Tab-separated table of C-alpha atoms and ligand atoms in Angstrom:
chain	number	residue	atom	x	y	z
A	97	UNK	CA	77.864	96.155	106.263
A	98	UNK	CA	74.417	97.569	106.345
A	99	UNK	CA	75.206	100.947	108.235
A	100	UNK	CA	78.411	100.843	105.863
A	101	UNK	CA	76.316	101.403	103.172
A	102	UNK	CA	73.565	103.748	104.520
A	103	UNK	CA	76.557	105.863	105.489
A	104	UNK	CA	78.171	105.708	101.845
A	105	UNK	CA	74.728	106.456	100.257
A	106	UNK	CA	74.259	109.550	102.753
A	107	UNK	CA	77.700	111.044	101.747
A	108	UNK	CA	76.853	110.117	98.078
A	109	UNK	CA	72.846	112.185	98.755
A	110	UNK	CA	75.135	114.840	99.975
A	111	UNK	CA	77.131	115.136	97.238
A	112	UNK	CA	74.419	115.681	94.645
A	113	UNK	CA	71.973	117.218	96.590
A	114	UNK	CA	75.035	120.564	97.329
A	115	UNK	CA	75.664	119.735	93.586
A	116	UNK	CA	79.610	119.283	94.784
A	117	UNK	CA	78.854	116.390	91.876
A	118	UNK	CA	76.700	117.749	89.523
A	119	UNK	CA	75.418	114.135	88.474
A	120	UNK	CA	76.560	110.769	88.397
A	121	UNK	CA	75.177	109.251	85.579
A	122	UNK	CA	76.583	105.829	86.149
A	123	UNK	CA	74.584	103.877	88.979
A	124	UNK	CA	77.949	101.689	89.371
A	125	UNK	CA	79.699	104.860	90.375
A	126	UNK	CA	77.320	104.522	93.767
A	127	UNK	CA	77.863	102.871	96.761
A	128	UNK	CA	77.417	99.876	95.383
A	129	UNK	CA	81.218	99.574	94.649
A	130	UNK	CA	82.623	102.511	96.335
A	131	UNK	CA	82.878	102.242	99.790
A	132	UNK	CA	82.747	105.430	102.622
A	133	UNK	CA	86.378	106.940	102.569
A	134	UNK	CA	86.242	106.452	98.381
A	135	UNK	CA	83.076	108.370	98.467
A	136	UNK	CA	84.141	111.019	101.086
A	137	UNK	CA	87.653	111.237	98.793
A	138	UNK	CA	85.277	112.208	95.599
A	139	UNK	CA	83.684	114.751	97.273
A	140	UNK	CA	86.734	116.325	98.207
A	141	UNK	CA	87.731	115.906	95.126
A	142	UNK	CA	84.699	117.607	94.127
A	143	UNK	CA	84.909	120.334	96.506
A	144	UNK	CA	88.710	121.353	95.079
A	145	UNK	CA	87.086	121.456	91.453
A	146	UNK	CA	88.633	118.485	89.856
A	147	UNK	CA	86.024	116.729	89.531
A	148	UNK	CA	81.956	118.112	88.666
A	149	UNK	CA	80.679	115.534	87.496
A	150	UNK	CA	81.138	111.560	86.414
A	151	UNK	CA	79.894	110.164	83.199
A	152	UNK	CA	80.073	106.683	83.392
A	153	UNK	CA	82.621	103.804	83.332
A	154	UNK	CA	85.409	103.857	81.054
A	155	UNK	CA	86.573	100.118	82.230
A	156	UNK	CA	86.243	98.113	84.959
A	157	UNK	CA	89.616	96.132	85.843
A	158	UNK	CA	90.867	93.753	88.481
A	159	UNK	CA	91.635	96.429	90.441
A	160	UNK	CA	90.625	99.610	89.533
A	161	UNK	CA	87.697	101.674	88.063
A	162	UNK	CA	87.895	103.598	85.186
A	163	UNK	CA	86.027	106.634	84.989
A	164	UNK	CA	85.078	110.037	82.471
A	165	UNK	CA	84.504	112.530	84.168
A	166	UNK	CA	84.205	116.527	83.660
A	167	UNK	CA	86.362	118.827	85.957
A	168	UNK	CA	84.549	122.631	86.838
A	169	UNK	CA	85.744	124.053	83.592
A	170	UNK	CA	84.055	121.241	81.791
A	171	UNK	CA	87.318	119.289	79.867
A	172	UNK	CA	86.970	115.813	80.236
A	173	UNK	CA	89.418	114.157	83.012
A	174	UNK	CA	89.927	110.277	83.680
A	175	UNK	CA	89.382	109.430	86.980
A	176	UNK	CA	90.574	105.925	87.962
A	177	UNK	CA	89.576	104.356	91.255
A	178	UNK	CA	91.339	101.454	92.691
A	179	UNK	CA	88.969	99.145	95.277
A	180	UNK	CA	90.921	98.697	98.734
A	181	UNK	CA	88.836	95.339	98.569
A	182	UNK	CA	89.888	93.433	95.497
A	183	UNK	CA	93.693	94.784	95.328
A	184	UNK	CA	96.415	92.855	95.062
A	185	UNK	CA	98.285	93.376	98.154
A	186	UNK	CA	100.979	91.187	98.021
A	187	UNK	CA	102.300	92.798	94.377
A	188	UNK	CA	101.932	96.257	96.010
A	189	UNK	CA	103.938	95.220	99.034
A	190	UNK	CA	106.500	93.365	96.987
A	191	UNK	CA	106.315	97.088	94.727
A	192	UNK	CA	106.745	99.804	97.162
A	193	UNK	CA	108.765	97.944	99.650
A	194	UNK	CA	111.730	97.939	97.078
A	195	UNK	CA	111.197	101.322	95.923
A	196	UNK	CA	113.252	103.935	97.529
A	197	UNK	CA	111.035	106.611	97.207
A	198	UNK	CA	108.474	104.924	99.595
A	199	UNK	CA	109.363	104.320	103.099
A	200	UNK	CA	105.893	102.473	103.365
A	201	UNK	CA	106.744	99.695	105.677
A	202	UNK	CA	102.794	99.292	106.528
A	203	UNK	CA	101.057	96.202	106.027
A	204	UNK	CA	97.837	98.102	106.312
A	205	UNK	CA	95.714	97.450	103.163
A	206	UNK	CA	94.111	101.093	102.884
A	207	UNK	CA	97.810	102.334	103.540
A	208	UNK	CA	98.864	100.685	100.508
A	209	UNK	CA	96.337	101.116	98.244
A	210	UNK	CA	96.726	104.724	98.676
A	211	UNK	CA	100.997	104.620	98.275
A	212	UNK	CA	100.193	102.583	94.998
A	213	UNK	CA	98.062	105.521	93.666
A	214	UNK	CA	100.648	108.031	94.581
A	215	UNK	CA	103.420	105.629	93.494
A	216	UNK	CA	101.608	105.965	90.110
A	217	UNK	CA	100.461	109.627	90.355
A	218	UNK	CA	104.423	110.286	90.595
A	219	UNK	CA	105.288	107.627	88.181
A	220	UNK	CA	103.110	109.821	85.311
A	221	UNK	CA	104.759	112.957	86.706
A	222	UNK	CA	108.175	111.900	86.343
A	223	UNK	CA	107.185	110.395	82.892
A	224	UNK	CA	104.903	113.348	81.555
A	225	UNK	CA	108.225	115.549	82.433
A	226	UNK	CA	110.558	113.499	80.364
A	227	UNK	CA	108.121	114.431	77.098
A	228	UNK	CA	107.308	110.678	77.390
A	229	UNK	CA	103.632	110.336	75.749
A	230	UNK	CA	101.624	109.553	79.445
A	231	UNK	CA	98.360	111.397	80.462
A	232	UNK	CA	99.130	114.174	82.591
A	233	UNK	CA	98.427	113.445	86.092
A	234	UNK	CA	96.156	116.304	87.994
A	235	UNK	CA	95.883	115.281	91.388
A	236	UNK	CA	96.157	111.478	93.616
A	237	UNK	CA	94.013	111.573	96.749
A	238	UNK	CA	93.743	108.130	98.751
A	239	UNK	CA	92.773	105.471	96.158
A	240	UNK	CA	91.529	108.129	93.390
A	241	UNK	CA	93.650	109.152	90.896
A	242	UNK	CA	92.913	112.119	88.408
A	243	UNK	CA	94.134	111.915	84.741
A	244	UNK	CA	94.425	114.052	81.531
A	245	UNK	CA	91.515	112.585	79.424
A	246	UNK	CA	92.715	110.311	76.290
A	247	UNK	CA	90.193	110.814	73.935
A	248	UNK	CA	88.662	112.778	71.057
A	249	UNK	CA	86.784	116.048	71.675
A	250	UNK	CA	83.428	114.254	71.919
A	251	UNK	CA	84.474	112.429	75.312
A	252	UNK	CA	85.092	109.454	73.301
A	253	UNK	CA	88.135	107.667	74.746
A	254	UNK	CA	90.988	105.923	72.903
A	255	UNK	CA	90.741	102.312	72.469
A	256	UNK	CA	93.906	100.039	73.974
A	257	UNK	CA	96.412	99.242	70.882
A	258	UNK	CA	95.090	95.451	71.101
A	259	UNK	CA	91.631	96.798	69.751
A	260	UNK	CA	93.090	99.167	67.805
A	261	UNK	CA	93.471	99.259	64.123
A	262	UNK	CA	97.506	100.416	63.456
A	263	UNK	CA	97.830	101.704	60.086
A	264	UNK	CA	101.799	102.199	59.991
A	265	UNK	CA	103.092	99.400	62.463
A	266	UNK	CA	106.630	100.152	62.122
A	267	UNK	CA	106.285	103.760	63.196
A	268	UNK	CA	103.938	103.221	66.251
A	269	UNK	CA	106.316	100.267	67.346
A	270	UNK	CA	109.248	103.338	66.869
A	271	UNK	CA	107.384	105.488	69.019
A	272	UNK	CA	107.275	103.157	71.186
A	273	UNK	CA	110.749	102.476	71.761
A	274	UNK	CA	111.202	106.398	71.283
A	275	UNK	CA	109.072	106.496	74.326
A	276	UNK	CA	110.541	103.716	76.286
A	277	UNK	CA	114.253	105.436	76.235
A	278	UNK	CA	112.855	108.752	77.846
A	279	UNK	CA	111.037	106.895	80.124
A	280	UNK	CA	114.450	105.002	80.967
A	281	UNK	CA	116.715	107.692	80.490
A	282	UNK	CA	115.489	110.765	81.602
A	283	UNK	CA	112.810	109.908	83.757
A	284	UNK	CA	115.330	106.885	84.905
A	285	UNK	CA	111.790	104.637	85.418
A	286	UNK	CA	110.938	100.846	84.030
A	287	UNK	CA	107.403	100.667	83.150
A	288	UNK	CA	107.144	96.938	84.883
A	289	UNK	CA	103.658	96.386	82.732
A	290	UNK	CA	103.833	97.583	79.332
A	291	UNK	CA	102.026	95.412	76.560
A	292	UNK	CA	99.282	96.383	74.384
A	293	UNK	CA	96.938	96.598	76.926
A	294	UNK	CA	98.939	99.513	78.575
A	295	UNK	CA	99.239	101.561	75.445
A	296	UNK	CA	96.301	103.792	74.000
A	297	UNK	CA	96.195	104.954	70.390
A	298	UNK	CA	95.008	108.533	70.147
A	299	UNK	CA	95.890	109.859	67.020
A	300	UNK	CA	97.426	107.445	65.781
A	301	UNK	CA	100.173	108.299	68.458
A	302	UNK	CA	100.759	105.292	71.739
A	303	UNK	CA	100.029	106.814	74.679
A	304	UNK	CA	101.165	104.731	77.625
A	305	UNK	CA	99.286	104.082	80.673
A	306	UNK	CA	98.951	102.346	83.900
A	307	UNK	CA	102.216	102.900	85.293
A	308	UNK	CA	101.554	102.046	89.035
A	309	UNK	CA	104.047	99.383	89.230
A	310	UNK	CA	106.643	101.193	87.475
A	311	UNK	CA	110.310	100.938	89.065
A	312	UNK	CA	113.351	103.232	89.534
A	313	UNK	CA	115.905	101.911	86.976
A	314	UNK	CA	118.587	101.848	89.988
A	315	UNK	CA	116.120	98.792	91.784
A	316	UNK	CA	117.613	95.499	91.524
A	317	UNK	CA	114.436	94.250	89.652
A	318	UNK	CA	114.291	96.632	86.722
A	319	UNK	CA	116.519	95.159	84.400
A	320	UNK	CA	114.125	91.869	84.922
A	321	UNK	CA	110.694	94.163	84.062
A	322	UNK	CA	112.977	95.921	81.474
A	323	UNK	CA	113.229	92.632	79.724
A	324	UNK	CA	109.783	91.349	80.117
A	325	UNK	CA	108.212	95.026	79.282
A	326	UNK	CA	110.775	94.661	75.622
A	327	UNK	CA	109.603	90.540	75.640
A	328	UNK	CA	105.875	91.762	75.143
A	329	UNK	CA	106.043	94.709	72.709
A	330	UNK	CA	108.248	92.506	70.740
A	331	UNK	CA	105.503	89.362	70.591
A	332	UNK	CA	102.664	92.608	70.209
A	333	UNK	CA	104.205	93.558	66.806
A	334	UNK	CA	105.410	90.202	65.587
A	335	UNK	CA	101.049	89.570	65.283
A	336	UNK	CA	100.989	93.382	63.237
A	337	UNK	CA	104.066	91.390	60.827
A	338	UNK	CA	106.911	93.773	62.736
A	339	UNK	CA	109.617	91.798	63.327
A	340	UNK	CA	112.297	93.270	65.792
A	341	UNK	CA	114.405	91.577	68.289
A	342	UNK	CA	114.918	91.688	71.986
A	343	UNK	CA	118.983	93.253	71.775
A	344	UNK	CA	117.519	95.684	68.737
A	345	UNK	CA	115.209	97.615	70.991
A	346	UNK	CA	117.586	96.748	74.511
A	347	UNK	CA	120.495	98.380	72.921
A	348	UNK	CA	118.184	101.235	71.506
A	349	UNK	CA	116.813	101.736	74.981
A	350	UNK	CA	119.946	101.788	76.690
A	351	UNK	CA	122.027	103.587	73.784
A	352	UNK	CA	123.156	107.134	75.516
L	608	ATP	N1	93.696	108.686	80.980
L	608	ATP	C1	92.836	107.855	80.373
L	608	ATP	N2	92.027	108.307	79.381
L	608	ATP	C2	91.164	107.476	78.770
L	608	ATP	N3	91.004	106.180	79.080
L	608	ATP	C3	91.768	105.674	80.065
L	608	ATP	C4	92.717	106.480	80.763
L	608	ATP	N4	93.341	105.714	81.697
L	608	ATP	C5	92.798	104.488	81.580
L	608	ATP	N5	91.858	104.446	80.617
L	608	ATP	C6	91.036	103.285	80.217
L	608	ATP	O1	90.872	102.435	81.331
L	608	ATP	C7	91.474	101.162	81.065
L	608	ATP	C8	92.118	100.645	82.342
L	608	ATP	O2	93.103	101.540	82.788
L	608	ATP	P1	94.427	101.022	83.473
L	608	ATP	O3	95.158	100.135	82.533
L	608	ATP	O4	95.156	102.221	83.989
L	608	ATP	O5	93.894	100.233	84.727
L	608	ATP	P2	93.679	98.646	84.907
L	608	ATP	O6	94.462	97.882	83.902
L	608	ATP	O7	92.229	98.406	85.008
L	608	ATP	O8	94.271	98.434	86.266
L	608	ATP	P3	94.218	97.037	86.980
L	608	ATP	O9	94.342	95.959	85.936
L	608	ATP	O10	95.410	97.129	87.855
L	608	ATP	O11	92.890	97.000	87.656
L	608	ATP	C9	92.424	101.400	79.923
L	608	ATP	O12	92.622	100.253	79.156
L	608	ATP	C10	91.717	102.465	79.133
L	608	ATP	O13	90.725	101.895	78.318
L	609	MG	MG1	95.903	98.233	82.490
């Protein structure tokens, strides 16, 4: 453990002392929580460009980190950092063993971290193509992910709907189901975790994230996450006074 961390603070010295990271002005971003190959992955990261410097934690989940950061040109990028410790192994397994994209048949943790990241990496692609409103993905390396940057022009990023004040309810909620048709028909994906904790409000627009977990709509389980994803936005705008039901937004979704 010891030399572990000597090792990650070394690489991390490195880093800012050849300015590959300009600063980071987040102590958590240390090797405190990131471990060597995380730290060694930023600094390639670094090295391409996509990533000059890290401003601090945007939000720190069960499983990931959530960081601002700048990119070389200086436009603000989200860079989100899943810990190989504190993953939930037996959902990824479950995840990208049914996918047919994958052919991951590893058990190895690291392994699977870094297929869930690219699972969601091409999850955002496939999404962001299909004009559904997702952050553009830049780049997946290992367990870091690089993101278009929600958020106004001062670096300030967009709270989750659940904290969010909605001013028109109906429209967001049509948006919404605007957004999960594309998503289903022309990107032919299930989101698998959509609630308002998954959907930013920039602009007054949703803007849907955290997509890791979404399936292929051919996979025997998406019609289940279908349901659940339509179960939750459903109870998340019954609270705003929306009332829709289940078969109104199914049939919607699934209307060619
Ligand atoms: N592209 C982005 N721009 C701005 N903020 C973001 C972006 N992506 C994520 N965030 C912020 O980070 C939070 C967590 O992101 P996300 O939902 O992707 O991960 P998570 O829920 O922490 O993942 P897990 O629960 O699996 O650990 C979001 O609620 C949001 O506040
Ligand atoms: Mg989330």
């Amino acid at each position: 453990m010891g030399s572990k961390i000597s090792k990650a603070d070394d690489i991390l010295r490195k880093m800012l002392s050849e300015k590959r990271i300009k600063s980071i002005e987040d102590k958590r971003v240390g090797s405190e929580v990131f471990d060597r190959i995380t730290l060694k992955t930023l600094y390639k990261l670094a090295n391409a460009g996509f990533i000059h410097r890290l401003n601090g934690a945007i939000s720190t989940g069960k499983e990931a980190n959530v960081f601002k950061g700048l990119d070389e040109d200086d436009n603000f990028v989200a860079v989100k950092i899943y810990r190989v410790t504190t993953s939930d192994f037996k959902k990824m397994r479950q995840y990208i063993h049914g996918d047919p994209r994958f052919h991951v048949r590893t058990t190895n943790k690291r392994q699977l971290v870094n297929a869930w990241v690219n699972k969601e990496y091409r999850n955002l692609q496939r999404a962001y193509e299909a004009g559904v409103n997702v952050p553009k993905p830049i780049v997946a390396k290992n367990n870091v992910l690089v993101m278009e940057f929600v958020g106004d022009e001062e670096g300030n990023p967009a709270l989750p709907m659940r904290q969010s004040v909605i001013l028109k309810p109906e429209d967001t909620l049509n948006k919404i189901i605007h957004y999960m048709k594309l998503l289903y028909q022309d990107a032919g994906l299930v989101h698998g975790d959509l609630s308002s904790y998954n959907i930013l409000i920039h602009d007054e627009d949703p803007v849907i994230i955290d997509i890791s977990q979404g399936m292929t709509r051919d996979h025997p389980m998406s019609e289940e996450l279908l349901n659940r994803d339509i179960e939750n936005i459903v109870k998340d705008f019954k609270k705003l006074k929306v009332n829709v039901s289940n078969e109104e937004i199914k049939s919607t979704i699934k209307d060619v």
